[in-house]
mmCIF file of N, CA, C and O in Angstrom:
data_model
loop_
_atom_site.group_PDB
_atom_site.id
_atom_site.type_symbol
_atom_site.label_atom_id
_atom_site.label_comp_id
_atom_site.label_asym_id
_atom_site.label_seq_id
_atom_site.Cartn_x
_atom_site.Cartn_y
_atom_site.Cartn_z
ATOM 1 N N MET A 11 79.848 72.851 93.279
ATOM 2 C CA MET A 11 79.045 73.609 92.319
ATOM 3 C C MET A 11 80.166 74.977 92.315
ATOM 4 O O MET A 11 79.670 75.826 93.075
ATOM 5 N N PRO A 12 81.197 75.641 91.615
ATOM 6 C CA PRO A 12 82.027 76.104 91.534
ATOM 7 C C PRO A 12 81.391 77.636 91.145
ATOM 8 O O PRO A 12 82.158 78.502 91.978
ATOM 9 N N HIS A 13 80.475 77.856 90.809
ATOM 10 C CA HIS A 13 79.570 79.121 90.455
ATOM 11 C C HIS A 13 79.370 79.568 92.044
ATOM 12 O O HIS A 13 78.651 81.004 92.159
ATOM 13 N N LYS A 14 78.830 78.809 93.365
ATOM 14 C CA LYS A 14 78.176 79.288 94.407
ATOM 15 C C LYS A 14 79.654 79.352 95.208
ATOM 16 O O LYS A 14 80.395 78.629 95.336
ATOM 17 N N ARG A 15 79.318 80.686 95.920
ATOM 18 C CA ARG A 15 80.154 80.932 96.940
ATOM 19 C C ARG A 15 80.237 80.559 98.431
ATOM 20 O O ARG A 15 81.006 80.187 99.085
ATOM 21 N N ASN A 16 78.825 80.459 98.843
ATOM 22 C CA ASN A 16 78.929 80.184 100.022
ATOM 23 C C ASN A 16 78.000 78.914 100.153
ATOM 24 O O ASN A 16 77.157 78.806 100.965
ATOM 25 N N PRO A 17 78.184 78.069 99.536
ATOM 26 C CA PRO A 17 76.850 76.718 99.649
ATOM 27 C C PRO A 17 76.882 75.682 100.913
ATOM 28 O O PRO A 17 76.294 75.555 101.109
ATOM 29 N N VAL A 18 78.141 75.637 101.642
ATOM 30 C CA VAL A 18 78.223 75.128 102.628
ATOM 31 C C VAL A 18 77.289 75.917 103.986
ATOM 32 O O VAL A 18 76.911 75.215 104.737
ATOM 33 N N THR A 19 77.926 76.787 104.052
ATOM 34 C CA THR A 19 77.062 77.869 104.704
ATOM 35 C C THR A 19 75.585 77.947 105.143
ATOM 36 O O THR A 19 74.923 78.196 105.709
ATOM 37 N N SER A 20 75.295 78.043 103.748
ATOM 38 C CA SER A 20 73.673 78.192 102.845
ATOM 39 C C SER A 20 73.378 77.245 103.474
ATOM 40 O O SER A 20 72.430 76.820 103.895
ATOM 41 N N GLU A 21 73.800 75.973 103.543
ATOM 42 C CA GLU A 21 73.046 74.526 103.426
ATOM 43 C C GLU A 21 73.048 74.276 104.825
ATOM 44 O O GLU A 21 72.034 73.779 105.604
ATOM 45 N N GLN A 22 73.937 74.961 105.912
ATOM 46 C CA GLN A 22 73.957 74.886 107.275
ATOM 47 C C GLN A 22 72.649 75.620 107.727
ATOM 48 O O GLN A 22 71.732 75.030 108.678
ATOM 49 N N ILE A 23 72.642 76.667 107.165
ATOM 50 C CA ILE A 23 71.778 77.666 107.611
ATOM 51 C C ILE A 23 70.200 77.126 107.214
ATOM 52 O O ILE A 23 69.452 76.855 108.100
ATOM 53 N N SER A 24 70.130 76.477 106.364
ATOM 54 C CA SER A 24 68.926 75.828 105.651
ATOM 55 C C SER A 24 68.332 74.551 106.442
ATOM 56 O O SER A 24 67.214 74.346 106.750
ATOM 57 N N GLY A 25 69.568 73.681 106.990
ATOM 58 C CA GLY A 25 68.801 72.528 107.350
ATOM 59 C C GLY A 25 68.847 72.889 108.763
ATOM 60 O O GLY A 25 67.870 72.127 109.723
ATOM 61 N N LEU A 26 69.534 73.633 109.867
ATOM 62 C CA LEU A 26 69.074 73.938 111.191
ATOM 63 C C LEU A 26 68.002 74.482 111.189
ATOM 64 O O LEU A 26 67.616 74.569 112.299
ATOM 65 N N ALA A 27 67.482 75.302 110.317
ATOM 66 C CA ALA A 27 65.957 76.067 110.026
ATOM 67 C C ALA A 27 64.933 74.855 110.243
ATOM 68 O O ALA A 27 64.117 75.265 110.823
ATOM 69 N N ARG A 28 65.374 74.110 109.668
ATOM 70 C CA ARG A 28 64.207 72.905 109.555
ATOM 71 C C ARG A 28 64.213 71.990 111.026
ATOM 72 O O ARG A 28 63.326 71.550 111.237
ATOM 73 N N VAL A 29 65.474 72.148 111.723
ATOM 74 C CA VAL A 29 65.550 71.263 112.623
ATOM 75 C C VAL A 29 64.767 72.136 113.558
ATOM 76 O O VAL A 29 63.764 72.204 114.286
ATOM 77 N N VAL A 30 64.717 73.764 113.545
ATOM 78 C CA VAL A 30 63.715 74.939 114.433
ATOM 79 C C VAL A 30 62.508 74.531 114.296
ATOM 80 O O VAL A 30 61.646 74.628 114.970
ATOM 81 N N ARG A 31 62.173 74.562 112.752
ATOM 82 C CA ARG A 31 60.635 74.474 112.662
ATOM 83 C C ARG A 31 60.083 73.242 113.064
ATOM 84 O O ARG A 31 58.916 72.880 113.379
ATOM 85 N N ALA A 32 60.831 72.139 113.202
ATOM 86 C CA ALA A 32 60.296 70.551 113.727
ATOM 87 C C ALA A 32 60.432 70.726 115.122
ATOM 88 O O ALA A 32 59.407 69.979 115.872
ATOM 89 N N ASN A 33 61.057 71.481 115.870
ATOM 90 C CA ASN A 33 60.692 71.548 117.455
ATOM 91 C C ASN A 33 59.658 72.529 117.643
ATOM 92 O O ASN A 33 59.169 72.683 118.270
ATOM 93 N N ALA A 34 59.402 73.625 116.672
ATOM 94 C CA ALA A 34 58.226 74.372 116.959
ATOM 95 C C ALA A 34 56.835 73.458 116.864
ATOM 96 O O ALA A 34 56.012 73.312 117.319
ATOM 97 N N GLN A 35 56.809 73.129 115.814
ATOM 98 C CA GLN A 35 55.925 71.186 115.553
ATOM 99 C C GLN A 35 55.427 70.793 116.776
ATOM 100 O O GLN A 35 54.616 70.712 117.072
ATOM 101 N N ALA A 36 56.522 70.123 117.402
ATOM 102 C CA ALA A 36 56.626 69.516 118.792
ATOM 103 C C ALA A 36 56.283 70.489 119.589
ATOM 104 O O ALA A 36 55.299 69.976 120.713
ATOM 105 N N GLY A 37 56.685 71.686 119.633
ATOM 106 C CA GLY A 37 55.450 72.945 120.779
ATOM 107 C C GLY A 37 54.555 72.819 120.688
ATOM 108 O O GLY A 37 53.842 73.098 121.394
ATOM 109 N N PHE A 38 54.141 73.338 119.347
ATOM 110 C CA PHE A 38 52.635 73.213 118.925
ATOM 111 C C PHE A 38 51.728 71.774 119.580
ATOM 112 O O PHE A 38 50.632 72.010 119.931
ATOM 113 N N GLU A 39 52.324 70.315 119.272
ATOM 114 C CA GLU A 39 51.530 69.415 119.655
ATOM 115 C C GLU A 39 51.318 69.880 120.978
ATOM 116 O O GLU A 39 50.366 68.787 121.720
ATOM 117 N N ASN A 40 52.327 70.530 122.000
ATOM 118 C CA ASN A 40 52.141 70.286 123.625
ATOM 119 C C ASN A 40 51.028 71.593 123.848
ATOM 120 O O ASN A 40 50.526 71.263 124.898
ATOM 121 N N VAL A 41 50.300 72.347 122.793
ATOM 122 C CA VAL A 41 49.567 73.183 123.172
ATOM 123 C C VAL A 41 48.390 72.621 124.076
ATOM 124 O O VAL A 41 47.626 73.258 124.894
ATOM 125 N N ALA A 42 47.939 71.632 123.035
ATOM 126 C CA ALA A 42 46.702 70.839 123.719
ATOM 127 C C ALA A 42 46.778 69.868 124.955
ATOM 128 O O ALA A 42 45.817 69.812 125.429
ATOM 129 N N LEU A 43 48.124 70.113 125.553
ATOM 130 C CA LEU A 43 48.334 69.326 126.743
ATOM 131 C C LEU A 43 48.162 70.348 127.949
ATOM 132 O O LEU A 43 48.573 70.159 129.085
ATOM 133 N N TRP A 44 48.423 71.245 127.916
ATOM 134 C CA TRP A 44 48.383 72.781 129.032
ATOM 135 C C TRP A 44 47.244 72.098 129.744
ATOM 136 O O TRP A 44 47.884 72.414 131.036
ATOM 137 N N HIS A 45 46.418 72.095 129.443
ATOM 138 C CA HIS A 45 45.261 72.005 130.726
ATOM 139 C C HIS A 45 44.958 70.751 131.398
ATOM 140 O O HIS A 45 44.345 70.715 132.429
ATOM 141 N N GLU A 46 45.631 69.778 130.611
ATOM 142 C CA GLU A 46 45.799 68.378 131.154
ATOM 143 C C GLU A 46 46.725 68.473 132.589
ATOM 144 O O GLU A 46 47.758 69.083 132.495
ATOM 145 N N ARG A 47 46.335 67.477 133.356
ATOM 146 C CA ARG A 47 47.219 67.176 134.769
ATOM 147 C C ARG A 47 48.450 66.301 134.562
ATOM 148 O O ARG A 47 48.327 65.400 135.577
ATOM 149 N N ASP A 48 48.961 65.995 133.827
ATOM 150 C CA ASP A 48 49.911 65.343 133.515
ATOM 151 C C ASP A 48 51.338 66.107 133.014
ATOM 152 O O ASP A 48 51.295 67.175 132.740
ATOM 153 N N ILE A 49 52.707 65.337 133.076
ATOM 154 C CA ILE A 49 53.674 65.825 132.682
ATOM 155 C C ILE A 49 54.468 65.251 131.563
ATOM 156 O O ILE A 49 55.667 65.792 131.307
ATOM 157 N N SER A 50 53.642 64.605 130.580
ATOM 158 C CA SER A 50 54.271 64.446 129.275
ATOM 159 C C SER A 50 54.846 65.587 128.318
ATOM 160 O O SER A 50 55.732 65.053 127.639
ATOM 161 N N HIS A 51 53.925 66.640 128.415
ATOM 162 C CA HIS A 51 54.650 67.288 127.538
ATOM 163 C C HIS A 51 55.805 68.361 128.332
ATOM 164 O O HIS A 51 56.713 68.608 126.939
ATOM 165 N N SER A 52 56.148 68.262 129.561
ATOM 166 C CA SER A 52 57.325 69.096 129.691
ATOM 167 C C SER A 52 58.708 68.517 129.938
ATOM 168 O O SER A 52 59.480 69.293 129.470
ATOM 169 N N SER A 53 58.836 67.413 129.509
ATOM 170 C CA SER A 53 60.086 66.955 129.462
ATOM 171 C C SER A 53 60.245 67.197 128.045
ATOM 172 O O SER A 53 61.442 67.568 127.647
ATOM 173 N N ALA A 54 59.396 67.328 126.636
ATOM 174 C CA ALA A 54 59.755 67.619 125.301
ATOM 175 C C ALA A 54 60.187 69.349 125.307
ATOM 176 O O ALA A 54 61.224 69.937 125.017
ATOM 177 N N GLU A 55 59.430 70.119 126.597
ATOM 178 C CA GLU A 55 59.630 71.511 126.633
ATOM 179 C C GLU A 55 61.014 71.549 127.119
ATOM 180 O O GLU A 55 61.801 72.626 126.490
ATOM 181 N N ARG A 56 61.518 70.988 128.212
ATOM 182 C CA ARG A 56 62.680 71.237 128.781
ATOM 183 C C ARG A 56 63.891 71.156 127.577
ATOM 184 O O ARG A 56 64.876 71.868 128.040
ATOM 185 N N ILE A 57 63.521 70.073 126.753
ATOM 186 C CA ILE A 57 64.681 70.279 125.529
ATOM 187 C C ILE A 57 64.631 71.173 124.346
ATOM 188 O O ILE A 57 65.432 72.063 123.722
ATOM 189 N N ILE A 58 63.102 71.192 124.342
ATOM 190 C CA ILE A 58 62.836 72.172 122.553
ATOM 191 C C ILE A 58 63.121 73.734 123.253
ATOM 192 O O ILE A 58 63.771 74.020 122.491
ATOM 193 N N ILE A 59 62.917 74.288 124.145
ATOM 194 C CA ILE A 59 62.870 75.976 124.361
ATOM 195 C C ILE A 59 64.358 76.275 124.417
ATOM 196 O O ILE A 59 64.530 76.995 123.784
ATOM 197 N N PRO A 60 65.345 75.474 125.084
ATOM 198 C CA PRO A 60 66.622 76.120 125.269
ATOM 199 C C PRO A 60 67.360 75.938 124.184
ATOM 200 O O PRO A 60 67.884 76.979 123.071
ATOM 201 N N ASP A 61 67.349 74.693 123.392
ATOM 202 C CA ASP A 61 67.871 73.809 122.377
ATOM 203 C C ASP A 61 67.510 75.215 121.078
ATOM 204 O O ASP A 61 68.422 75.448 120.060
ATOM 205 N N SER A 62 66.123 75.330 120.982
ATOM 206 C CA SER A 62 65.808 76.160 119.857
ATOM 207 C C SER A 62 66.202 77.586 120.079
ATOM 208 O O SER A 62 66.505 77.975 118.760
ATOM 209 N N THR A 63 65.918 78.342 121.245
ATOM 210 C CA THR A 63 66.568 79.572 121.352
ATOM 211 C C THR A 63 67.972 79.725 121.150
ATOM 212 O O THR A 63 68.038 80.619 120.458
ATOM 213 N N THR A 64 68.629 78.854 121.389
ATOM 214 C CA THR A 64 69.909 78.647 121.033
ATOM 215 C C THR A 64 70.449 78.747 119.970
ATOM 216 O O THR A 64 71.044 79.126 119.296
ATOM 217 N N LEU A 65 69.749 77.889 118.871
ATOM 218 C CA LEU A 65 69.858 77.559 117.524
ATOM 219 C C LEU A 65 69.349 78.591 116.776
ATOM 220 O O LEU A 65 69.940 78.876 115.845
ATOM 221 N N ALA A 66 67.989 79.204 117.191
ATOM 222 C CA ALA A 66 67.458 80.324 116.074
ATOM 223 C C ALA A 66 68.704 81.166 116.566
ATOM 224 O O ALA A 66 69.012 82.467 115.250
ATOM 225 N N ASP A 67 69.160 81.823 117.759
ATOM 226 C CA ASP A 67 70.166 82.497 117.707
ATOM 227 C C ASP A 67 71.661 82.668 117.101
ATOM 228 O O ASP A 67 72.025 83.289 116.377
ATOM 229 N N TYR A 68 71.987 81.478 116.899
ATOM 230 C CA TYR A 68 73.127 80.928 115.936
ATOM 231 C C TYR A 68 72.776 81.163 114.479
ATOM 232 O O TYR A 68 73.870 81.466 113.677
ATOM 233 N N LEU A 69 71.746 80.855 114.243
ATOM 234 C CA LEU A 69 71.490 80.928 112.693
ATOM 235 C C LEU A 69 71.255 82.574 112.104
ATOM 236 O O LEU A 69 71.670 82.553 111.122
ATOM 237 N N LEU A 70 70.907 83.195 113.292
ATOM 238 C CA LEU A 70 70.521 84.852 113.217
ATOM 239 C C LEU A 70 71.907 85.351 112.720
ATOM 240 O O LEU A 70 72.005 85.962 112.019
ATOM 241 N N ASN A 71 73.214 84.975 114.012
ATOM 242 C CA ASN A 71 75.017 85.210 113.244
ATOM 243 C C ASN A 71 74.737 84.781 112.246
ATOM 244 O O ASN A 71 75.682 85.891 111.649
ATOM 245 N N LYS A 72 74.689 83.426 112.110
ATOM 246 C CA LYS A 72 75.208 82.758 111.283
ATOM 247 C C LYS A 72 74.892 83.588 109.318
ATOM 248 O O LYS A 72 75.619 83.655 108.594
ATOM 249 N N THR A 73 73.766 84.005 109.968
ATOM 250 C CA THR A 73 73.124 84.568 108.132
ATOM 251 C C THR A 73 73.616 86.021 108.281
ATOM 252 O O THR A 73 73.759 86.373 107.238
ATOM 253 N N ALA A 74 73.753 86.370 109.691
ATOM 254 C CA ALA A 74 73.881 87.907 109.246
ATOM 255 C C ALA A 74 75.684 87.971 108.683
ATOM 256 O O ALA A 74 75.741 88.735 107.721
ATOM 257 N N ASN A 75 76.246 87.158 109.350
ATOM 258 C CA ASN A 75 77.706 86.860 108.696
ATOM 259 C C ASN A 75 77.775 86.770 106.941
ATOM 260 O O ASN A 75 78.749 87.181 106.434
ATOM 261 N N LEU A 76 77.092 85.853 106.847
ATOM 262 C CA LEU A 76 76.654 85.424 105.340
ATOM 263 C C LEU A 76 76.378 86.698 104.510
ATOM 264 O O LEU A 76 76.726 86.883 103.290
ATOM 265 N N ILE A 77 75.395 87.194 104.764
ATOM 266 C CA ILE A 77 75.101 87.990 103.951
ATOM 267 C C ILE A 77 76.175 89.600 104.109
ATOM 268 O O ILE A 77 76.571 90.038 103.113
ATOM 269 N N GLU A 78 76.905 89.592 105.432
ATOM 270 C CA GLU A 78 78.036 90.590 105.659
ATOM 271 C C GLU A 78 79.008 90.226 104.017
ATOM 272 O O GLU A 78 79.848 91.264 103.947
ATOM 273 N N THR A 79 79.347 89.384 104.124
ATOM 274 C CA THR A 79 80.392 88.681 103.978
ATOM 275 C C THR A 79 80.534 88.219 102.085
ATOM 276 O O THR A 79 81.169 87.843 101.276
ATOM 277 N N MET A 80 78.748 88.107 101.489
ATOM 278 C CA MET A 80 78.641 88.461 100.411
ATOM 279 C C MET A 80 79.370 89.731 99.326
ATOM 280 O O MET A 80 79.781 90.498 100.111
ATOM 281 N N PHE A 81 79.479 89.541 98.103
ATOM 282 C CA PHE A 81 80.200 90.168 97.182
ATOM 283 C C PHE A 81 79.209 90.287 96.064
ATOM 284 O O PHE A 81 78.702 89.663 95.921
ATOM 285 N N ARG A 82 79.850 91.412 95.628
ATOM 286 C CA ARG A 82 79.033 92.067 94.369
ATOM 287 C C ARG A 82 79.789 91.741 93.014
ATOM 288 O O ARG A 82 81.168 91.993 93.025
ATOM 289 N N LEU A 83 79.183 90.873 91.939
ATOM 290 C CA LEU A 83 79.746 90.708 90.648
ATOM 291 C C LEU A 83 80.146 91.692 89.884
ATOM 292 O O LEU A 83 79.308 93.299 90.670
ATOM 293 N N SER A 84 80.647 91.900 89.357
ATOM 294 C CA SER A 84 81.426 93.208 87.929
ATOM 295 C C SER A 84 80.246 93.783 87.719
ATOM 296 O O SER A 84 79.057 93.271 87.453
ATOM 297 N N GLU A 85 80.337 95.016 87.325
ATOM 298 C CA GLU A 85 79.231 95.777 86.582
ATOM 299 C C GLU A 85 78.665 94.892 85.508
ATOM 300 O O GLU A 85 77.537 94.648 85.033
ATOM 301 N N ALA A 86 79.747 94.312 84.319
ATOM 302 C CA ALA A 86 79.141 93.621 83.004
ATOM 303 C C ALA A 86 78.365 91.905 83.496
ATOM 304 O O ALA A 86 77.789 91.869 82.585
ATOM 305 N N HIS A 87 78.626 92.032 84.590
ATOM 306 C CA HIS A 87 78.049 90.542 85.023
ATOM 307 C C HIS A 87 76.153 91.192 85.082
ATOM 308 O O HIS A 87 75.501 90.602 84.846
ATOM 309 N N ASP A 88 76.397 91.914 85.931
ATOM 310 C CA ASP A 88 74.921 92.664 86.501
ATOM 311 C C ASP A 88 74.120 93.059 85.161
ATOM 312 O O ASP A 88 73.180 93.002 85.074
ATOM 313 N N VAL A 89 74.740 93.962 84.165
ATOM 314 C CA VAL A 89 74.047 94.137 82.846
ATOM 315 C C VAL A 89 73.498 93.051 82.453
ATOM 316 O O VAL A 89 72.500 92.828 81.578
ATOM 317 N N GLU A 90 74.423 92.056 82.022
ATOM 318 C CA GLU A 90 74.542 90.766 81.401
ATOM 319 C C GLU A 90 72.955 90.255 82.235
ATOM 320 O O GLU A 90 72.129 89.404 81.837
ATOM 321 N N SER A 91 73.054 89.810 83.286
ATOM 322 C CA SER A 91 72.006 89.181 84.293
ATOM 323 C C SER A 91 70.894 90.089 84.037
ATOM 324 O O SER A 91 69.570 89.040 83.569
ATOM 325 N N ARG A 92 70.544 90.885 83.967
ATOM 326 C CA ARG A 92 69.441 91.914 83.590
ATOM 327 C C ARG A 92 68.729 92.032 82.569
ATOM 328 O O ARG A 92 67.378 91.766 82.443
ATOM 329 N N LYS A 93 69.667 91.934 81.310
ATOM 330 C CA LYS A 93 69.263 91.588 80.033
ATOM 331 C C LYS A 93 68.495 90.378 79.907
ATOM 332 O O LYS A 93 67.552 90.139 79.114
ATOM 333 N N HIS A 94 69.014 89.060 80.930
ATOM 334 C CA HIS A 94 68.287 87.691 80.614
ATOM 335 C C HIS A 94 67.371 87.983 81.304
ATOM 336 O O HIS A 94 66.198 86.919 81.115
ATOM 337 N N ALA A 95 67.485 88.508 82.273
ATOM 338 C CA ALA A 95 66.209 88.349 83.205
ATOM 339 C C ALA A 95 65.411 89.093 82.693
ATOM 340 O O ALA A 95 64.081 88.519 82.509
ATOM 341 N N TRP A 96 65.402 90.210 81.598
ATOM 342 C CA TRP A 96 64.109 91.022 81.416
ATOM 343 C C TRP A 96 63.583 90.355 79.992
ATOM 344 O O TRP A 96 62.465 90.025 79.770
ATOM 345 N N THR A 97 64.563 89.083 79.447
ATOM 346 C CA THR A 97 64.029 88.316 78.201
ATOM 347 C C THR A 97 62.825 87.582 78.775
ATOM 348 O O THR A 97 61.866 87.149 77.851
ATOM 349 N N GLY A 98 63.225 86.813 80.110
ATOM 350 C CA GLY A 98 62.833 86.029 80.475
ATOM 351 C C GLY A 98 61.386 86.638 80.733
ATOM 352 O O GLY A 98 60.059 85.915 80.687
ATOM 353 N N VAL A 99 61.115 87.787 81.238
ATOM 354 C CA VAL A 99 59.914 88.306 81.733
ATOM 355 C C VAL A 99 59.043 88.669 80.282
ATOM 356 O O VAL A 99 58.012 88.518 80.122
ATOM 357 N N GLN A 100 59.902 89.297 79.394
ATOM 358 C CA GLN A 100 59.011 89.377 78.014
ATOM 359 C C GLN A 100 58.759 87.789 77.627
ATOM 360 O O GLN A 100 57.393 87.966 76.649
ATOM 361 N N ARG A 101 59.225 86.812 77.500
ATOM 362 C CA ARG A 101 58.827 85.422 77.214
ATOM 363 C C ARG A 101 57.465 84.887 77.664
ATOM 364 O O ARG A 101 56.785 84.636 77.212
ATOM 365 N N ALA A 102 57.756 85.317 79.281
ATOM 366 C CA ALA A 102 56.345 84.944 79.735
ATOM 367 C C ALA A 102 55.513 85.770 79.833
ATOM 368 O O ALA A 102 53.985 85.431 80.005
ATOM 369 N N VAL A 103 55.437 87.141 79.257
ATOM 370 C CA VAL A 103 54.136 87.806 78.943
ATOM 371 C C VAL A 103 53.802 87.443 77.828
ATOM 372 O O VAL A 103 52.195 87.536 77.391
ATOM 373 N N VAL A 104 54.584 87.342 76.431
ATOM 374 C CA VAL A 104 53.857 86.805 75.605
ATOM 375 C C VAL A 104 53.391 85.555 75.593
ATOM 376 O O VAL A 104 52.510 85.087 74.592
ATOM 377 N N ALA A 105 53.735 84.316 76.315
ATOM 378 C CA ALA A 105 53.264 82.905 76.070
ATOM 379 C C ALA A 105 52.138 83.219 76.749
ATOM 380 O O ALA A 105 51.530 83.769 77.124
#
């Protein structure tokens, strides 16, 4: 997609955020086992907690870098996009 400037970085952030969410889900499943006297949940926690915190730090840095390196299009493009956005709002209100 030539009109998108950072598709690879955005897809990496989106995909890795899904991994963090999946790790959180596994962590939530462990909550029910905290009071039990087994160690079945500790093996997952040993992997989930360090990996998720490291990955969350990486994602925050990657997202901050993506936002810092974004650029703004010309004023003419801004005016044109506002005009089309307003037309869409008018159509939605009328319909």
